[in-house]
C-alpha positions as a Markdown table, in Angstrom:
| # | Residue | x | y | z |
|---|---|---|---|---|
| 1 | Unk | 0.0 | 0.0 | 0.0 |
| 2 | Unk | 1.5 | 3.5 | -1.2 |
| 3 | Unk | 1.5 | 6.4 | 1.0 |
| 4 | Unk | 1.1 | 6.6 | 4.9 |
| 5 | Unk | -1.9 | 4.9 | 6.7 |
| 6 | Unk | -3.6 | 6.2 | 9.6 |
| 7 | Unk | -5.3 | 4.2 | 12.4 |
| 8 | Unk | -7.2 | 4.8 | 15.8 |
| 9 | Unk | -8.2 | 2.9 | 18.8 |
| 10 | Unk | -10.9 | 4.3 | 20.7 |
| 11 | Unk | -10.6 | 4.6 | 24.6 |
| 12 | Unk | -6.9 | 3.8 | 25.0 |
| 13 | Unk | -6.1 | 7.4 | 26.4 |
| 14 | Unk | -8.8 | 6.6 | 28.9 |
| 15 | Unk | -6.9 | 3.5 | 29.6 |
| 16 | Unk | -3.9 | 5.3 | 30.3 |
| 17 | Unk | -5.2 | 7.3 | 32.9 |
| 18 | Unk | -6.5 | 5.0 | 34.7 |
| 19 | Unk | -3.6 | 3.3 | 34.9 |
| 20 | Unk | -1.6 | 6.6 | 35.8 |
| 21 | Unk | -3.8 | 7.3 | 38.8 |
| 22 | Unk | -4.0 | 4.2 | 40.4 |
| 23 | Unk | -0.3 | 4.9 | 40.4 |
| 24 | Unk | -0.9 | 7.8 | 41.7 |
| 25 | Unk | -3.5 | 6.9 | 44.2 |
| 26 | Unk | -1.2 | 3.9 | 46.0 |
| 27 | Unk | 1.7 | 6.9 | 46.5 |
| 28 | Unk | -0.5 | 9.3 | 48.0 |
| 29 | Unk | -0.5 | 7.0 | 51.0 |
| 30 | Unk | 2.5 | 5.5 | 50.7 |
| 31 | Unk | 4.1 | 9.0 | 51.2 |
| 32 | Unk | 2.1 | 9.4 | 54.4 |
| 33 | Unk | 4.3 | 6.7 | 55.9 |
| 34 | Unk | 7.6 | 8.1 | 54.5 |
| 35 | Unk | 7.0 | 11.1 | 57.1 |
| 36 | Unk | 5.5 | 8.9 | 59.9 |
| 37 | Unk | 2.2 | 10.0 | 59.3 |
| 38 | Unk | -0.6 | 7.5 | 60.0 |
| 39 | Unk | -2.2 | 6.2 | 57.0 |
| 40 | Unk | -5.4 | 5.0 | 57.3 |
| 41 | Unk | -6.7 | 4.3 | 54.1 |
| 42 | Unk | -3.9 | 1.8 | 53.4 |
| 43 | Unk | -6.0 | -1.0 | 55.5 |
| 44 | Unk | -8.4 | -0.7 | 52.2 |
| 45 | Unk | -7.5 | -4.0 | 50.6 |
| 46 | Unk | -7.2 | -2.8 | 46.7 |
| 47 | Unk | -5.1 | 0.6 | 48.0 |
| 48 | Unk | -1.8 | -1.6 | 48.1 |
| 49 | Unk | -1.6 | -3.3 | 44.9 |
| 50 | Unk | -3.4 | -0.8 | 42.6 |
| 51 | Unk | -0.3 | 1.5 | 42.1 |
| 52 | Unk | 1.8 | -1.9 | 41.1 |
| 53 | Unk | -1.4 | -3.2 | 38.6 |
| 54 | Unk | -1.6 | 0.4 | 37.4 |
| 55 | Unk | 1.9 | -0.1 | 35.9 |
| 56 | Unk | 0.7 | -3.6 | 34.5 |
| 57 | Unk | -2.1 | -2.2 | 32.7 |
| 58 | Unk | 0.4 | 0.5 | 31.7 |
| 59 | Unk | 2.5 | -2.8 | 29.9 |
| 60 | Unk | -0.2 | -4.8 | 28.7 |
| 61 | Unk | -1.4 | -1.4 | 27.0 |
| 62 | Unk | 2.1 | -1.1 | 25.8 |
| 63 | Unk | 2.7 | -4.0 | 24.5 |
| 64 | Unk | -1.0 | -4.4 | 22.2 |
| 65 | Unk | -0.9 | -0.9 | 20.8 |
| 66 | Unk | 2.8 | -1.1 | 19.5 |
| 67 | Unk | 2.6 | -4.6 | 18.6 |
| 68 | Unk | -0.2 | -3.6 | 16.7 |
| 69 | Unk | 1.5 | -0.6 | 14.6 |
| 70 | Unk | 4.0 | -3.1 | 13.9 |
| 71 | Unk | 2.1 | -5.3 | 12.4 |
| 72 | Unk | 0.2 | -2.6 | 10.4 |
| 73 | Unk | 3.7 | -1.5 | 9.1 |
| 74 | Unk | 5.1 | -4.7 | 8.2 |
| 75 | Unk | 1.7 | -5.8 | 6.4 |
| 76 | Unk | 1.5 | -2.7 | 4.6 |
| 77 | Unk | 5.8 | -1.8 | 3.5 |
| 78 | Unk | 6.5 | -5.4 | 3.7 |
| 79 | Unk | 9.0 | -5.0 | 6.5 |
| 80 | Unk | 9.5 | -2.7 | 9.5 |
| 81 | Unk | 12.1 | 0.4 | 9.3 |
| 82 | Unk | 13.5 | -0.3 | 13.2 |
| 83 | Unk | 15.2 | 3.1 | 13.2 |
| 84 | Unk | 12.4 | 5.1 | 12.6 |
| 85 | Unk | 10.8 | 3.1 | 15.4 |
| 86 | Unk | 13.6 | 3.8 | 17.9 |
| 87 | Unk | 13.3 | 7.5 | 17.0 |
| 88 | Unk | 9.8 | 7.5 | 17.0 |
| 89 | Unk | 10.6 | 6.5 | 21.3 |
| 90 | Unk | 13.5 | 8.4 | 22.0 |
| 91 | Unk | 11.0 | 11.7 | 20.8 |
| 92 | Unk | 8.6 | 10.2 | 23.0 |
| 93 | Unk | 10.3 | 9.0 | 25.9 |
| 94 | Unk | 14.1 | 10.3 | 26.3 |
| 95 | Unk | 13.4 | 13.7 | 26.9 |
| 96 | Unk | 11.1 | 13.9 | 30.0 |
| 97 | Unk | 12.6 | 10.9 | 31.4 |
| 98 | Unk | 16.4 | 12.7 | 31.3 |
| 99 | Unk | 14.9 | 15.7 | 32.8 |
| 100 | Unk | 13.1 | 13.8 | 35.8 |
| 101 | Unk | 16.0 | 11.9 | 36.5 |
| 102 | Unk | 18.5 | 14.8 | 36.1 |
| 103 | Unk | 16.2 | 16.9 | 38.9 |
| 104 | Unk | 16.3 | 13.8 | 41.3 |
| 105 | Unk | 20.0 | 13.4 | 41.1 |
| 106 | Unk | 21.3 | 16.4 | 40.8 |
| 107 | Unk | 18.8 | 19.4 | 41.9 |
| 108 | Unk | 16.1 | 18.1 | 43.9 |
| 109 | Unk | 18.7 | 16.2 | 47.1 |
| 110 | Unk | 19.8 | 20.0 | 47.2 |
| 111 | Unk | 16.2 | 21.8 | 48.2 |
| 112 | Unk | 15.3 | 21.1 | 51.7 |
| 113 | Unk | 11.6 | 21.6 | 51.0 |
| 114 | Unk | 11.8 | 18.2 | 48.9 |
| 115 | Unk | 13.7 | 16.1 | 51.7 |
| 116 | Unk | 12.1 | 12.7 | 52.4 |
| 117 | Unk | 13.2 | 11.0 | 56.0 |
| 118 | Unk | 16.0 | 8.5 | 55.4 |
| 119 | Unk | 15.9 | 8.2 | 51.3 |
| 120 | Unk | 16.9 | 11.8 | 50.2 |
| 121 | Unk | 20.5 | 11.4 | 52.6 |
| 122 | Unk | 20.8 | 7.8 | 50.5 |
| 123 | Unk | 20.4 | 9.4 | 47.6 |
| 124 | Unk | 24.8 | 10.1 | 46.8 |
| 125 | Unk | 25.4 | 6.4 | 48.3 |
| 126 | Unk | 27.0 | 4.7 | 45.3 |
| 127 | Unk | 26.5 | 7.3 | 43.2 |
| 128 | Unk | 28.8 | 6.9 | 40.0 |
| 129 | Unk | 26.8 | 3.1 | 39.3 |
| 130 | Unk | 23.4 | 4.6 | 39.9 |
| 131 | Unk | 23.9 | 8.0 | 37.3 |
| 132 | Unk | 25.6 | 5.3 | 34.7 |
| 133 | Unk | 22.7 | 3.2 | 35.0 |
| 134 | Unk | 20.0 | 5.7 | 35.1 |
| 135 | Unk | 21.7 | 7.6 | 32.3 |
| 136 | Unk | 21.9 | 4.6 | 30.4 |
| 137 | Unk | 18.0 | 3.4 | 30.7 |
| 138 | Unk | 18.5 | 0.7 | 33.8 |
| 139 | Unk | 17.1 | 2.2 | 36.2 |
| 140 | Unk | 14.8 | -1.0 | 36.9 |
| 141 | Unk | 19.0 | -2.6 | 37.6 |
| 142 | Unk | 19.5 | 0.4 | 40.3 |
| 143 | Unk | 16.3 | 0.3 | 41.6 |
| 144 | Unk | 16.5 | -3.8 | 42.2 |
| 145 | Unk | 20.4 | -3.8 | 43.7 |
| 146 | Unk | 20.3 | 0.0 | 45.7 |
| 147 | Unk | 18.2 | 2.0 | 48.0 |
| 148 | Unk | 15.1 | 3.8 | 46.8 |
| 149 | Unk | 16.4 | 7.7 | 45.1 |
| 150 | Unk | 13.0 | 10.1 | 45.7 |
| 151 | Unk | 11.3 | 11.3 | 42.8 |
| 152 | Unk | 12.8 | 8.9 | 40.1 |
| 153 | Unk | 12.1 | 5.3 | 41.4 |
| 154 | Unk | 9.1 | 5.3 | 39.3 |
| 155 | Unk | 11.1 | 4.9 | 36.2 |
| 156 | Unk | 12.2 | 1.5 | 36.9 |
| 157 | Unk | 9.0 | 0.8 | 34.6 |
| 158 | Unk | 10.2 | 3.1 | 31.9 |
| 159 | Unk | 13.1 | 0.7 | 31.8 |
| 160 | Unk | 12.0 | -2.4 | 31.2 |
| 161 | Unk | 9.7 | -1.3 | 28.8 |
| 162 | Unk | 12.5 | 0.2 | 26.4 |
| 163 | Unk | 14.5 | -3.1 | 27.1 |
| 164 | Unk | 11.6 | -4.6 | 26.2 |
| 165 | Unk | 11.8 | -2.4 | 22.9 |
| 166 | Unk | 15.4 | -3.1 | 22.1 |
| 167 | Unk | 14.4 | -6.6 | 20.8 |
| 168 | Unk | 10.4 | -6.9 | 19.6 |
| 169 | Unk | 10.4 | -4.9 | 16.5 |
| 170 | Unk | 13.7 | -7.3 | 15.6 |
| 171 | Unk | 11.5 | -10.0 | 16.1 |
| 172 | Unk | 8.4 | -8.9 | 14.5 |
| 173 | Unk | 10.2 | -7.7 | 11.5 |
| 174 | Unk | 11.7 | -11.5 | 11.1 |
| 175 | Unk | 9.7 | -13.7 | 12.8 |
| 176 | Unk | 7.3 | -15.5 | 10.5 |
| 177 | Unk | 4.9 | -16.8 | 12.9 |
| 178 | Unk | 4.4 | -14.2 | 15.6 |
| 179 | Unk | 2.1 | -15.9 | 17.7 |
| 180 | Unk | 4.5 | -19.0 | 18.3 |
| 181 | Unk | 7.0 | -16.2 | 18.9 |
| 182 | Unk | 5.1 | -14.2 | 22.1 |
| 183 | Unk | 3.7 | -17.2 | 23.4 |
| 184 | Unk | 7.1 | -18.7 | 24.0 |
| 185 | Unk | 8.2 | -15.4 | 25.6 |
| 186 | Unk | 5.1 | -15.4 | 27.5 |
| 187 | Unk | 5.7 | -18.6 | 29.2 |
| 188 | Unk | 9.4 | -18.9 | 29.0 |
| 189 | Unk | 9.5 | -15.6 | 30.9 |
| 190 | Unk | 6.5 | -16.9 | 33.5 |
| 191 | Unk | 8.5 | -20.0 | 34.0 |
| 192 | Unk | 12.2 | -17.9 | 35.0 |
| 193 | Unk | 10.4 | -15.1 | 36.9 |
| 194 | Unk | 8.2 | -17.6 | 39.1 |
| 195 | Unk | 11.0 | -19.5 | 39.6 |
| 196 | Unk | 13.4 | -16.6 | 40.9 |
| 197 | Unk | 10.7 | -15.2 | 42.8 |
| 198 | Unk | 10.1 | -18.4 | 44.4 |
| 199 | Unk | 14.2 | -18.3 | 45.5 |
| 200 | Unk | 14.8 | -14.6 | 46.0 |
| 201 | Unk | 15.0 | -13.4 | 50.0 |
| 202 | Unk | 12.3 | -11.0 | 49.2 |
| 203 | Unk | 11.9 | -8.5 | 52.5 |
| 204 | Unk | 15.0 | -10.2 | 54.2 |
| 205 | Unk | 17.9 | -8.2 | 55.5 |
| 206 | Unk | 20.8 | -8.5 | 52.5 |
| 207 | Unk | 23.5 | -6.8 | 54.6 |
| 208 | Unk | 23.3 | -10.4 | 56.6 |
| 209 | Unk | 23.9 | -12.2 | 53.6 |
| 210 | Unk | 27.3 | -13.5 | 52.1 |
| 211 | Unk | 28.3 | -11.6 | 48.9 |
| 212 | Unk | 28.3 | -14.0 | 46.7 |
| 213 | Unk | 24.2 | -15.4 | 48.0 |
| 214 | Unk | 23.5 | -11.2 | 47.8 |
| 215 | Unk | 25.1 | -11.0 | 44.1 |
| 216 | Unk | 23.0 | -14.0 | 43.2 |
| 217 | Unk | 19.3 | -13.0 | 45.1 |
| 218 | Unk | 19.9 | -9.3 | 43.7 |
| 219 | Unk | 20.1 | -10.9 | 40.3 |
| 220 | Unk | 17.0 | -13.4 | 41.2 |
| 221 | Unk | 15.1 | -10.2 | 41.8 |
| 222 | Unk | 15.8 | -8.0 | 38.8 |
| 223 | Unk | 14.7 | -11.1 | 37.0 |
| 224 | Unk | 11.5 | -11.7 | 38.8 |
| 225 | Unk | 10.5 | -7.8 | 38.6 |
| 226 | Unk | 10.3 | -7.8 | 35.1 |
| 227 | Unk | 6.9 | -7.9 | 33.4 |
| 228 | Unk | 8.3 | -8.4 | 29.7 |
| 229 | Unk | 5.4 | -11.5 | 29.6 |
| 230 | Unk | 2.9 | -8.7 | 30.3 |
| 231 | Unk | 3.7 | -6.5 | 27.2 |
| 232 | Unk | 4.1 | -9.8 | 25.3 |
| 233 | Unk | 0.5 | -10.9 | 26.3 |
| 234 | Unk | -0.9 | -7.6 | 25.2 |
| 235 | Unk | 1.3 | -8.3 | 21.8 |
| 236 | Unk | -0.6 | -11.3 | 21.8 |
| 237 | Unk | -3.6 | -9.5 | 21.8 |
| 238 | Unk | -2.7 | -7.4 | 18.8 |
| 239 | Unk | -2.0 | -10.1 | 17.1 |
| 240 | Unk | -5.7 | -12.0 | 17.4 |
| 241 | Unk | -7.2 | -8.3 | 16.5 |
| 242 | Unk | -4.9 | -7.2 | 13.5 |
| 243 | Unk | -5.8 | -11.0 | 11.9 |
| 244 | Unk | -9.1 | -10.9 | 13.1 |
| 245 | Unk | -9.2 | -14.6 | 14.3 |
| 246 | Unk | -12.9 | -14.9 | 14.8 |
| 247 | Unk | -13.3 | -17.8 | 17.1 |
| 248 | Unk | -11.0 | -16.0 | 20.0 |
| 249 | Unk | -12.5 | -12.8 | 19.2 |
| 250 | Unk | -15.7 | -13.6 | 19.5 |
| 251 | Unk | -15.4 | -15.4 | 22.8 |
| 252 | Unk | -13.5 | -12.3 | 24.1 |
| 253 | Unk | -16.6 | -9.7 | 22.7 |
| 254 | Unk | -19.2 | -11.5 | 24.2 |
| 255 | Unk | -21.9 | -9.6 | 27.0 |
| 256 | Unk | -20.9 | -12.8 | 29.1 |
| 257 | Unk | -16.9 | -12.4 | 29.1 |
| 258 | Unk | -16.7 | -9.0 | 29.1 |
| 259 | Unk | -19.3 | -9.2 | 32.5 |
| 260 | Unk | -16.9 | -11.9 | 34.0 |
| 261 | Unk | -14.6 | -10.2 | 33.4 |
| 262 | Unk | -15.1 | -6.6 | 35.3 |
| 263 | Unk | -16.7 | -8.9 | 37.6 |
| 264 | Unk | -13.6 | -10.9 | 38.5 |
| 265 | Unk | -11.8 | -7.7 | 38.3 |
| 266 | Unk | -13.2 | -6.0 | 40.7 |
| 267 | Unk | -14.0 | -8.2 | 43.4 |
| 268 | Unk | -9.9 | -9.2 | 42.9 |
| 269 | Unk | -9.0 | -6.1 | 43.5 |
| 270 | Unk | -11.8 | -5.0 | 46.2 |
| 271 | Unk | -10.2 | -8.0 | 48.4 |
| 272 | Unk | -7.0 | -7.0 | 47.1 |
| 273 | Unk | -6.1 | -10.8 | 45.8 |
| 274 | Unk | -2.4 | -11.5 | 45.2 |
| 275 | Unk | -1.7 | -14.5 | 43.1 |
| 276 | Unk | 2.0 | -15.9 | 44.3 |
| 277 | Unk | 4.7 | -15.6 | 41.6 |
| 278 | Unk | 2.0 | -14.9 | 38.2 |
| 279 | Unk | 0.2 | -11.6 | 40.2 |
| 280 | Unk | 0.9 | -9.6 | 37.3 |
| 281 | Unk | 0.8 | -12.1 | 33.9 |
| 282 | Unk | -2.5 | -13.3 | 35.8 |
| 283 | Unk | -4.0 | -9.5 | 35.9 |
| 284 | Unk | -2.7 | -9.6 | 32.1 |
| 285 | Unk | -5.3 | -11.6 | 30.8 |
| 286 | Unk | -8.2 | -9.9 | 32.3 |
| 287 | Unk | -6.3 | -6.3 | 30.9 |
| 288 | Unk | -6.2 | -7.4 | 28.0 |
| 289 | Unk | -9.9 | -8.8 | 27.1 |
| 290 | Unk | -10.5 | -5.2 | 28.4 |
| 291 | Unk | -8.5 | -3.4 | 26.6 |
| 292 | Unk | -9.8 | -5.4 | 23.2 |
| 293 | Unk | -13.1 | -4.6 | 23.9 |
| 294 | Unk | -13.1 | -0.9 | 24.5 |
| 295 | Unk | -10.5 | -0.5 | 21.6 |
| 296 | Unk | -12.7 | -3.1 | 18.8 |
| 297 | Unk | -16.0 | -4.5 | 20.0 |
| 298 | Unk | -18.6 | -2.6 | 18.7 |
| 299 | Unk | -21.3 | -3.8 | 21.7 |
| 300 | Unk | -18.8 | -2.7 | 24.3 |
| 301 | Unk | -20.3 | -2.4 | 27.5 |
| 302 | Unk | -18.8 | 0.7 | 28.3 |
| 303 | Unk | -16.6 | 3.6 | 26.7 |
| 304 | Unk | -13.8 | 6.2 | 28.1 |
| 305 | Unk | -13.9 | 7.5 | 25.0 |
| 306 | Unk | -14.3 | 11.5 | 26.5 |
| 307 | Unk | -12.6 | 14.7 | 25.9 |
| 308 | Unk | -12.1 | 14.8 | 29.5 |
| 309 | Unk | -10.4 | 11.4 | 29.6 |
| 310 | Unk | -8.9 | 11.5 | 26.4 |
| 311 | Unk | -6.6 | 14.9 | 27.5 |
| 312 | Unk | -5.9 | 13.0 | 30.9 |
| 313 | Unk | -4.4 | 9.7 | 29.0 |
| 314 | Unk | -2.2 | 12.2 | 26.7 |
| 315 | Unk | 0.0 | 13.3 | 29.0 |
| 316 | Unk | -0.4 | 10.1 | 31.8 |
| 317 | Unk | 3.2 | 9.6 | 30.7 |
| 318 | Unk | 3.7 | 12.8 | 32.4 |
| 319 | Unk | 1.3 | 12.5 | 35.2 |
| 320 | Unk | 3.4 | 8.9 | 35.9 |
| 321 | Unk | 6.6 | 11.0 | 35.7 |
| 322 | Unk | 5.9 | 14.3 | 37.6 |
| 323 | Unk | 3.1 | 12.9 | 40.2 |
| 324 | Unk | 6.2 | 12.5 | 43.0 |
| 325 | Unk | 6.7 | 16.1 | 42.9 |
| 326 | Unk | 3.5 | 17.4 | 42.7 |
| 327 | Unk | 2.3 | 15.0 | 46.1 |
| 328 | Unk | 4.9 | 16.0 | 48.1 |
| 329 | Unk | 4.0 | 19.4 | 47.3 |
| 330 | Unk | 0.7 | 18.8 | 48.2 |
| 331 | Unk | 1.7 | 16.9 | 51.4 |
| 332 | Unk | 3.6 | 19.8 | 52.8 |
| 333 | Unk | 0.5 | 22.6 | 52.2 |
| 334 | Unk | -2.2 | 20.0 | 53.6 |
| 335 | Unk | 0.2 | 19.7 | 56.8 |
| 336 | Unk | -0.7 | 23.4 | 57.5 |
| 337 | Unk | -4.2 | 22.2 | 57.9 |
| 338 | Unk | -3.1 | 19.4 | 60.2 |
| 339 | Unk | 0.8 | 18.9 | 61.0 |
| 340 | Unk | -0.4 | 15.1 | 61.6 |
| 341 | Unk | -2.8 | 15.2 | 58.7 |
| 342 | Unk | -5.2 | 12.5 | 61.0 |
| 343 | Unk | -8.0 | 14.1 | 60.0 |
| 344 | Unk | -11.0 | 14.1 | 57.3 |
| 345 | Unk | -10.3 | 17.8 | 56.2 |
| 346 | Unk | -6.4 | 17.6 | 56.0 |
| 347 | Unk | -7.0 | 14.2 | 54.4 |
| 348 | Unk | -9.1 | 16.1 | 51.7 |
| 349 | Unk | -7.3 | 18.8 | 50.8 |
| 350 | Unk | -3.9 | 16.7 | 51.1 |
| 351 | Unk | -5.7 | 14.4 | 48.2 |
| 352 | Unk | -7.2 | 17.5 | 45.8 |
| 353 | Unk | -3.9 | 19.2 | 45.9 |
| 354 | Unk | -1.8 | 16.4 | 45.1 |
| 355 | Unk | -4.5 | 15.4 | 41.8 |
| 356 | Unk | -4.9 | 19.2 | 40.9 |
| 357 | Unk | -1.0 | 19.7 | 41.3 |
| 358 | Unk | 0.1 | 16.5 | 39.6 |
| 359 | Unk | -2.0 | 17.6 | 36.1 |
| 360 | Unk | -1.2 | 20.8 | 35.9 |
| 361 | Unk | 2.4 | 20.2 | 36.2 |
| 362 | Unk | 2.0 | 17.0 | 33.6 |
| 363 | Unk | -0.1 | 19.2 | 31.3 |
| 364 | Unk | 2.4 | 22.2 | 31.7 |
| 365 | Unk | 5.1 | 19.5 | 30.7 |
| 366 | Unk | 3.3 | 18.1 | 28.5 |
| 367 | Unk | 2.6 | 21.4 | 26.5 |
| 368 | Unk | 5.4 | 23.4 | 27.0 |
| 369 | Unk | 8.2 | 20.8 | 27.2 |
| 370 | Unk | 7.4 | 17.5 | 25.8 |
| 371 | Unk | 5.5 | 18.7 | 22.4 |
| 372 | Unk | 8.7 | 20.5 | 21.6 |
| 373 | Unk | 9.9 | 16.9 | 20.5 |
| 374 | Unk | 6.5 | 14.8 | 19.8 |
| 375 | Unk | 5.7 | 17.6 | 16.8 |
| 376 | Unk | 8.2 | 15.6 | 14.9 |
| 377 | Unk | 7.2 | 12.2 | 15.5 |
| 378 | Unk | 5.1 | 12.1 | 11.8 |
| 379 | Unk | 8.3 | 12.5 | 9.9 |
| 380 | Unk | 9.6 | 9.2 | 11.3 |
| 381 | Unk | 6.1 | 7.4 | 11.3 |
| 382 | Unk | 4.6 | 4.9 | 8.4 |
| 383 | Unk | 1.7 | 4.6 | 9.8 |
| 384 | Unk | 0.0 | 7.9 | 11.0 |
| 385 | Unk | -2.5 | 7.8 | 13.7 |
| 386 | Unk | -5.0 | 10.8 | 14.1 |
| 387 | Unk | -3.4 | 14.6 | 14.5 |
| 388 | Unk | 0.0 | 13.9 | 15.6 |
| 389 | Unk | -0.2 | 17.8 | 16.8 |
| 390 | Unk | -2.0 | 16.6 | 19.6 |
| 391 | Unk | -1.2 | 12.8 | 20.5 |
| 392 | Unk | 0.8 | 12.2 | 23.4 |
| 393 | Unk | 1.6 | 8.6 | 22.2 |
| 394 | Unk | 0.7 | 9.6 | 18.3 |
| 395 | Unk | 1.2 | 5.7 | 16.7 |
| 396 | Unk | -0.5 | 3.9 | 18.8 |
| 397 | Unk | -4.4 | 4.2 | 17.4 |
| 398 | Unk | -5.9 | 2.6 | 15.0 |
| 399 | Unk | -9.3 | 2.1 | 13.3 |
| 400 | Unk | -10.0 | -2.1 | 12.7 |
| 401 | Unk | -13.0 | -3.4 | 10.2 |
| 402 | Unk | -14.9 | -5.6 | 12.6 |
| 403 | Unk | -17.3 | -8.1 | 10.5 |
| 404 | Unk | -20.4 | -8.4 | 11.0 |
| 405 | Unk | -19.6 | -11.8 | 12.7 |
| 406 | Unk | -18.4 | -10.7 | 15.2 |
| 407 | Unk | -21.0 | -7.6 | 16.1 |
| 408 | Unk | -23.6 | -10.3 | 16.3 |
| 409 | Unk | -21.6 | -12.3 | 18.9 |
């Protein structure tokens, strides 16, 4: 096909957001306890593992909407040009994520007002290994093997998903059957990480252990934090859409899966259900039959498809990146309310703050900093997607002809 297509998925900025501020959620309490301040919404079951979910939904999204373009390209050129692709993510990721991490490291350890108890005076231990490996996109590494740096441990997640990157468009772009291909990373990678996780001395003091057995578990746990089988299940998912394989779709876009599936959902995460070793390949599944109905199944139960929402998933890359910031910001002006914010007012205004704070400053990023560099994402993109003036993440929508099959289903 000559000339540049130009695809769109419906609801996936929705998606994002979601994802972004149940992120964002988790931290607002979790920063309570940084300070010693009681936090009493953490006994809510679904509190502690929505932030860590968020940043699975964040993956499986990932992985379907740029397995997807892949695809497209490669059907329509006949192959895939991999260094428009890695330009197409160094526009859209390097630049914010250099800036965040160059503020933690360098600026933010100077400015009292941004202190947090025992991390920010850890911050310089090791120093030379951390800036090599955050300059060099493993922050995922330094995170794993030393102590938590404030306002940049987030992108641990930006990581693996650019390792992630390093190799699928290789594979897509000579890998015949591309189904064998993710299912084998999908399990292969389900089998290593449960298996480290199963031997890694998860919560135990390291500083007791011999160096070598500390080398080893700190290696076991880099391992089992990735979530590469998450972005490969949502790969998988492009893959039944983009060849419309009609028995799997149609399972996936009936009333009755789509209801057991926000069914199961919720109640999972209402009781807040971890599943040992698989928690996050497990959630995968269920992302992903959501994510292919709100993005292709024209009797979707439900939409996110909103101006609102749509603005709010364009820059949840930087909500995800600036939210540290903004909420201890926000923390510090609700503790003039309440210096032991224990209360229902302080508790309310600390929460407002920190969601007002957090978008503005994203959107501010967003349209004063990181447009700078997405305006020229179209000149290295085959496969166009909407007004790339405005899209935060401009090839990954699409359009897809759903037969009339399937509608019926």
């Amino acid at each position: 096909m000559s000339g540049k297509g130009k695809v769109f998925f419906p609801s996936m900025n929705g998606l994002r957001f979601i994802a972004a501020f149940g992120v964002i959620v988790h931290h607002l309490e979790q920063n309570k306890l940084f300070f010693g301040l009681p936090s009493y919404f953490f006994k809510v079951p679904f509190l502690r593992p929505i932030g860590d979910l968020g940043v699975t939904l964040f993956f499986v999204l990932s992985g379907f909407l740029i397995t997807y373009l892949l695809l497209s390209e490669k059907e329509r050129f006949h192959t895939i040009d991999v260094g428009k692709f890695y330009i197409r993510r160094i526009l859209r990721i390097w630049p914010l994520y250099y800036l965040i991490i160059t503020l933690g490291l360098f600026v933010l350890p100077h400015i009292h007002f941004f202190d947090i108890p025992l991390y920010t005076e850890k911050a310089y231990d090791h120093f030379g290994v951390k800036l090599v490996l955050y300059y060099l996109l493993f922050p995922n590494i330094a995170s794993n093997v030393y102590a938590y740096i404030p306002y940049i441990s987030q992108t641990w997640s930006i990581g693996i998903e650019e390792q992630f990157y390093y190799v699928w468009p290789w594979i897509i772009k000579f890998t015949k059957n591309y189904l064998r291909a993710l299912l084998m990373i999908v399990i292969g990678l389900l089998v290593v990480t449960s298996v480290l996780s199963f031997f890694a001395f998860r919560g135990e003091d390291l500083s007791q252990v011999p160096p070598k057995i500390k080398i080893i578990t700190q290696v076991f746990k880099i391992f089992s934090s990735l979530r590469i089988g998450c972005m490969a299940i949502g790969g998988i998912g492009a893959y039944y859409l983009f060849y419309l394989r009609l028995p799997v779709l149609r399972f996936v876009f009936s009333y009755y899966t789509q209801v057991a599936t926000i069914v199961i959902v919720l109640t999972l995460l209402a009781f807040g259900v971890e599943i040992p070793f698989i928690q996050h390949e497990f959630y995968s599944l269920f992302f992903i039959v959501i994510i292919l109905n709100l993005a292709a199944n024209p009797n979707c139960l439900g939409s996110l498809e909103n101006k609102t929402m749509d603005y709010l998933g364009k820059i949840s890359y930087s909500l995800y990146m600036w939210h540290s910031i903004a909420l201890i910001c926000a923390l510090h002006l609700a503790r003039f309310l309440n210096p032991r914010l224990d209360d229902l007012t302080s508790n309310a205004a600390y929460y407002i703050m920190a969601i007002l704070l957090s978008i503005a400053l994203s959107a501010a990023s967003y349209e004063l900093f990181e447009m700078q560099f997405l305006k020229f994402k179209h000149l290295f993109a085959k496969v166009q997607s909407g007004n790339l003036k405005e899209e935060a993440i401009p090839e990954e929508k699409t359009t897809v002809p759903i037969p009339s099959s399937i509608e019926r289903a």
